Amino acid sequence: MSGLAAYAAHPEHSRGRRHPEPAPDYRSEYQRDRDRIVHSTAFRRLVYKTQVFVNHEGDLYRTRLTHSLEVAQIARTAARALKLNEELSEAICLAHDLGHTPFGHAGQDALNACMTDFGGFEHNLQSLRVVDELEEHYAEFNGLNLTFECREGILKHCSYNNALLLGELGERFINRQQPGLEAQLANFADEIAYNNHDVEDGIRAGLISVDGLLSVPLFRNYHDEVQSKHPSLTGRRFIYEILRRMINHLVSDLIDSSAARLGASGVRSIAEVRSYPNALIGFSDATRELNYALKAFLREELYKHYKVRRMTTKASRVVRDLFEAFFTDPALMPDEHEARTRLELVPGPAGRARAVADYIAGMTDRYAILEHGRLYDPRERT
Ligand code: MG
């Protein structure tokens, strides 16, 4: 890829794949990463996994798949503007949520609680586990055998104890280093995407309103601008004209502020980016405030809305019940998953718990609900 900045990820300087492979003929190494992600089983399942609204609540809400596509789109724009590696940014974004449980954060929190005594459950780490271990596509290795830079980007957070188990990928959490810029960018693209699409989905669901959102400065500014430019505009188009401006504001600020920071830092390579004392991709102070106010509004008014809470409570119960049933009696699981409980992925009961967690985490919302019925409702067929 020509035109990359010196501090971008250059595929010819990649730290490589865990299992060495010949270079691809027509694609870059990062294109190959992206293509493997798109062809993975976990990627297809994202269409049936919750973002905020459970999949069967409506056909028009975001799912993890459409969310991931929006994240990738935002990251690609910013990557190109900053002369970062667009292909790597896209690959990281498409993979960033592969490890999510059914039912979004409620599912992850419930599964983490079930796994407290067995090393916990963390969706970032699970995304890495999916691409490193759980996908079964290739003859010569487990997982997708992605490049170091892509795996580094997928592992956004990691506890100190888990970092110790991850070899070179865990080092940055121990040494408090930064990931490459494409990974830093993916985090912001994720946040820009969900803050804005959750506004749209929340309004669509009738859980938040335009009037309520006027307390959010970023929304209010563009609300007023759209109203004065298009005085008779209402409904969906009115909302979307506001949202496209909000997204544009956040993305433009991210590009400008990051470019300024990169310039001032003097970094000249991905190695210097990694050892730089702080992240170089980020908003300006003013936009960070605007973004924070939007997040705070969504947290209070949407994610804590009683209707969302009812669904998340049900979802946690389903996940807990599934774990309880399978951990107590692994023979209740389909054969291939039951067999994995005997593999001793980790010694002792923690290995059994991990195999159960892998099975549950891989479920779509719908499949988890069906499994729950088959286990707990005697009227359901097994
Ligand atoms: Mg996400």
GROMACS .gro file of N, CA and C and ligand atoms in nm, residues 51 64 67-68 71 93 96-97 100 105 123 156 186-187 189-191 193-194 197, ligand 1:
model
   61
   51GLN      N    1  -2.670  -0.593   2.007
   51GLN     CA    2  -2.590  -0.476   2.040
   51GLN      C    3  -2.653  -0.421   2.169
   64ARG      N    4  -2.469  -0.690   1.619
   64ARG     CA    5  -2.323  -0.679   1.628
   64ARG      C    6  -2.259  -0.679   1.489
   67HIS      N    7  -2.319  -0.324   1.347
   67HIS     CA    8  -2.232  -0.238   1.429
   67HIS      C    9  -2.087  -0.249   1.382
   68SER      N   10  -2.040  -0.372   1.367
   68SER     CA   11  -1.900  -0.393   1.328
   68SER      C   12  -1.871  -0.331   1.191
   71VAL      N   13  -1.838   0.041   1.243
   71VAL     CA   14  -1.708   0.070   1.306
   71VAL      C   15  -1.598   0.068   1.200
   93CYS      N   16  -1.143  -0.388   1.317
   93CYS     CA   17  -1.281  -0.349   1.349
   93CYS      C   18  -1.379  -0.463   1.321
   96HIS      N   19  -1.347  -0.704   1.612
   96HIS     CA   20  -1.336  -0.658   1.750
   96HIS      C   21  -1.443  -0.717   1.842
   97ASP      N   22  -1.557  -0.754   1.788
   97ASP     CA   23  -1.665  -0.807   1.873
   97ASP      C   24  -1.690  -0.956   1.855
  100HIS      N   25  -1.800  -1.161   2.159
  100HIS     CA   26  -1.913  -1.122   2.244
  100HIS      C   27  -2.009  -1.237   2.266
  105HIS      N   28  -2.364  -0.684   2.670
  105HIS     CA   29  -2.290  -0.669   2.796
  105HIS      C   30  -2.354  -0.745   2.910
  123HIS      N   31  -1.477  -1.026   2.711
  123HIS     CA   32  -1.510  -1.043   2.569
  123HIS      C   33  -1.395  -1.009   2.475
  156LYS      N   34  -0.811  -0.538   2.307
  156LYS     CA   35  -0.814  -0.398   2.350
  156LYS      C   36  -0.778  -0.384   2.497
  186ALA      N   37  -0.925   0.193   1.610
  186ALA     CA   38  -1.042   0.103   1.617
  186ALA      C   39  -1.125   0.131   1.744
  187ASN      N   40  -1.058   0.159   1.855
  187ASN     CA   41  -1.132   0.186   1.979
  187ASN      C   42  -1.220   0.309   1.966
  189ALA      N   43  -1.327   0.442   1.680
  189ALA     CA   44  -1.430   0.416   1.580
  189ALA      C   45  -1.546   0.339   1.643
  190ASP      N   46  -1.514   0.246   1.730
  190ASP     CA   47  -1.615   0.168   1.800
  190ASP      C   48  -1.706   0.261   1.881
  191GLU      N   49  -1.643   0.348   1.955
  191GLU     CA   50  -1.717   0.439   2.041
  191GLU      C   51  -1.803   0.537   1.961
  193ALA      N   52  -1.921   0.492   1.663
  193ALA     CA   53  -2.031   0.417   1.602
  193ALA      C   54  -2.141   0.390   1.704
  194TYR      N   55  -2.107   0.334   1.820
  194TYR     CA   56  -2.219   0.292   1.907
  194TYR      C   57  -2.289   0.410   1.972
  197HIS      N   58  -2.524   0.530   1.685
  197HIS     CA   59  -2.634   0.441   1.642
  197HIS      C   60  -2.726   0.407   1.757
  383MG      MG   61  -1.804  -0.273   1.944
   0.00000   0.00000   0.00000
